[in-house]
Tab-separated table of C-alpha atoms in Angstrom:
chain	number	residue	atom	x	y	z
A	553	MET	CA	129.323	248.653	-204.994
A	554	THR	CA	126.465	249.435	-205.967
A	555	GLY	CA	124.641	247.019	-208.660
A	556	ALA	CA	122.968	243.552	-209.292
A	557	GLY	CA	125.608	242.333	-211.459
A	558	PRO	CA	129.819	241.331	-210.369
A	559	TYR	CA	132.055	243.806	-210.247
A	560	VAL	CA	134.098	244.875	-213.738
A	561	PRO	CA	137.003	246.468	-213.173
A	562	ASN	CA	137.330	249.821	-214.855
A	563	GLU	CA	133.665	250.009	-215.952
A	564	LEU	CA	132.629	252.857	-212.594
A	565	LEU	CA	135.799	254.793	-212.942
A	566	SER	CA	135.447	255.000	-216.384
A	567	ARG	CA	132.195	257.351	-215.910
A	568	LEU	CA	135.054	259.842	-214.666
A	569	VAL	CA	136.327	260.235	-218.792
A	570	GLY	CA	135.045	263.667	-219.664
A	571	HIS	CA	134.725	265.280	-216.420
A	572	ARG	CA	136.595	267.971	-215.029
A	573	MET	CA	138.940	267.377	-211.388
A	574	TYR	CA	138.277	270.225	-210.007
A	575	SER	CA	140.024	269.685	-206.188
A	576	VAL	CA	142.240	268.510	-204.581
A	577	GLU	CA	141.860	268.572	-200.932
A	578	PHE	CA	144.496	267.944	-198.450
A	579	VAL	CA	142.281	265.761	-195.102
A	580	LEU	CA	144.311	266.390	-192.330
A	581	ASN	CA	147.326	264.909	-193.744
A	582	ASP	CA	145.884	261.411	-193.353
A	583	TYR	CA	144.443	261.163	-196.719
A	584	LEU	CA	143.270	262.920	-199.776
A	585	GLN	CA	140.213	263.643	-201.927
A	586	LEU	CA	140.007	264.813	-205.451
A	587	ARG	CA	137.058	266.018	-206.310
A	588	PHE	CA	135.491	265.961	-209.443
A	589	ASP	CA	132.211	268.148	-211.551
A	590	GLY	CA	128.986	265.972	-210.909
A	591	GLU	CA	126.473	264.561	-212.991
A	592	PRO	CA	123.360	266.445	-213.636
A	593	GLY	CA	120.893	265.260	-211.197
A	594	GLY	CA	123.540	263.925	-208.992
A	595	PRO	CA	123.870	264.863	-205.346
A	596	GLY	CA	126.955	266.862	-205.977
A	597	PRO	CA	130.966	266.846	-206.795
A	598	ILE	CA	132.100	263.386	-207.569
A	599	VAL	CA	134.441	262.662	-205.130
A	600	LEU	CA	137.263	260.168	-204.711
A	601	ASN	CA	138.787	259.549	-201.627
A	602	CYS	CA	142.267	258.370	-201.509
A	603	TYR	CA	143.430	256.115	-198.155
A	604	VAL	CA	146.801	255.668	-199.462
A	605	TRP	CA	148.642	258.233	-201.027
A	606	PRO	CA	148.528	258.262	-204.966
A	607	THR	CA	151.609	258.414	-207.413
A	608	VAL	CA	152.022	261.762	-209.709
A	609	THR	CA	153.057	261.713	-212.715
A	610	VAL	CA	153.708	264.463	-214.954
A	611	ASP	CA	155.983	264.578	-218.047
A	612	GLY	CA	156.508	260.973	-217.558
A	613	ARG	CA	158.395	261.621	-214.065
A	614	VAL	CA	156.758	259.673	-211.435
A	615	TRP	CA	156.130	261.874	-207.972
A	616	ARG	CA	155.693	259.890	-204.197
A	617	GLU	CA	154.063	261.172	-201.644
A	618	SER	CA	157.249	261.543	-199.727
A	619	GLU	CA	159.206	263.827	-202.252
A	620	LEU	CA	159.744	267.378	-202.507
A	621	GLY	CA	157.427	268.934	-204.319
A	622	TYR	CA	154.371	266.538	-204.445
A	623	ALA	CA	151.780	268.459	-203.273
A	624	ASP	CA	152.726	271.376	-205.559
A	625	LEU	CA	152.206	268.609	-208.359
A	626	LEU	CA	148.991	267.784	-207.059
A	627	ARG	CA	147.307	271.071	-207.315
A	628	ARG	CA	149.016	271.862	-210.739
A	629	LEU	CA	146.403	268.435	-211.706
A	630	VAL	CA	143.651	271.200	-211.147
A	631	PRO	CA	141.699	271.987	-213.428
A	632	GLY	CA	142.021	268.989	-215.848
A	633	ALA	CA	140.001	267.086	-217.761
A	634	VAL	CA	139.399	262.964	-217.161
A	635	VAL	CA	140.620	261.534	-220.624
A	636	ALA	CA	141.130	258.394	-219.695
A	637	THR	CA	141.034	255.624	-217.137
A	638	HIS	CA	142.598	252.471	-216.146
A	639	GLU	CA	141.606	249.623	-213.453
A	640	ALA	CA	143.376	246.202	-213.440
A	641	THR	CA	144.357	243.265	-210.720
A	642	GLY	CA	148.136	244.135	-210.316
A	643	SER	CA	147.878	248.243	-211.302
A	644	GLY	CA	145.215	249.238	-209.419
A	645	ILE	CA	143.649	252.359	-210.192
A	646	HIS	CA	144.939	254.931	-212.553
A	647	ILE	CA	143.596	258.301	-213.615
A	648	VAL	CA	144.819	260.149	-216.646
A	649	LEU	CA	143.863	263.621	-217.153
A	650	ASP	CA	145.596	266.664	-219.789
A	651	THR	CA	147.458	267.845	-217.103
A	652	GLY	CA	149.055	264.694	-216.180
A	653	SER	CA	147.508	261.619	-214.147
A	654	VAL	CA	147.221	259.761	-210.610
A	655	GLY	CA	147.969	256.257	-209.794
A	656	ILE	CA	146.813	254.464	-206.525
A	657	HIS	CA	148.660	250.727	-206.243
A	658	PRO	CA	150.004	251.031	-202.598
A	659	LYS	CA	152.303	248.373	-200.909
A	660	LEU	CA	150.311	246.111	-198.161
A	661	ASP	CA	152.138	247.771	-195.484
A	662	GLU	CA	150.371	251.036	-196.524
A	663	VAL	CA	146.656	249.824	-196.504
A	664	TYR	CA	145.205	250.154	-192.869
A	665	THR	CA	141.824	249.433	-194.346
A	666	GLU	CA	140.513	250.667	-197.701
A	667	VAL	CA	142.564	251.667	-200.489
A	668	ALA	CA	139.824	254.170	-202.273
A	669	GLU	CA	136.108	254.926	-202.728
A	670	LEU	CA	134.445	256.607	-205.318
A	671	ARG	CA	131.472	257.816	-205.097
A	672	GLY	CA	128.992	260.834	-206.000
A	673	PHE	CA	127.338	259.442	-209.768
A	674	ALA	CA	123.633	260.936	-210.204
A	675	ASP	CA	122.378	256.827	-209.607
A	676	GLY	CA	123.796	256.349	-206.893
A	677	ALA	CA	126.329	253.571	-207.750
A	678	TRP	CA	129.693	253.864	-205.770
A	679	MET	CA	133.034	251.505	-204.998
A	680	VAL	CA	135.466	250.532	-201.972
A	681	TRP	CA	138.733	249.269	-203.032
A	682	ARG	CA	140.225	246.860	-200.138
A	683	PRO	CA	143.249	244.986	-200.256
A	684	GLY	CA	142.581	240.938	-201.393
A	685	GLU	CA	139.905	242.503	-203.488
A	686	GLU	CA	138.531	243.712	-206.692
A	687	SER	CA	141.844	244.662	-208.682
A	688	PHE	CA	143.439	244.834	-205.915
A	689	GLU	CA	143.674	240.810	-205.177
A	690	ASP	CA	147.281	240.965	-206.026
A	691	LEU	CA	147.594	242.954	-202.068
A	692	ALA	CA	146.372	239.677	-200.355
């Protein structure tokens, strides 16, 4: 992560509020990319690489990757504007859109090296979440 001070949960993730998620990309059925409108002067889109399958919540129901219709629900979140974000140890990271929400808090055996990565901000700020580290200390 870039920055001079200690990591503050949800500080970077909350910068997604107000941005539109415009793309959901399945990369070789290996990981998922969620793309958001970029910032003025930025290098392009803001991208959240999900190296574990997130849960998707629509109309109060939580969907997991193994369930029929999961990919369709992810696609239906687009285009959705980010209205809130949450990040904390014990619950992971969550992005709430006006179309539903995405949550990432895997079990330890679902993680290989990294949980997720967020980058693409105009100031170069980025974050990689790993088990046992920021907001995923409970996965140690």
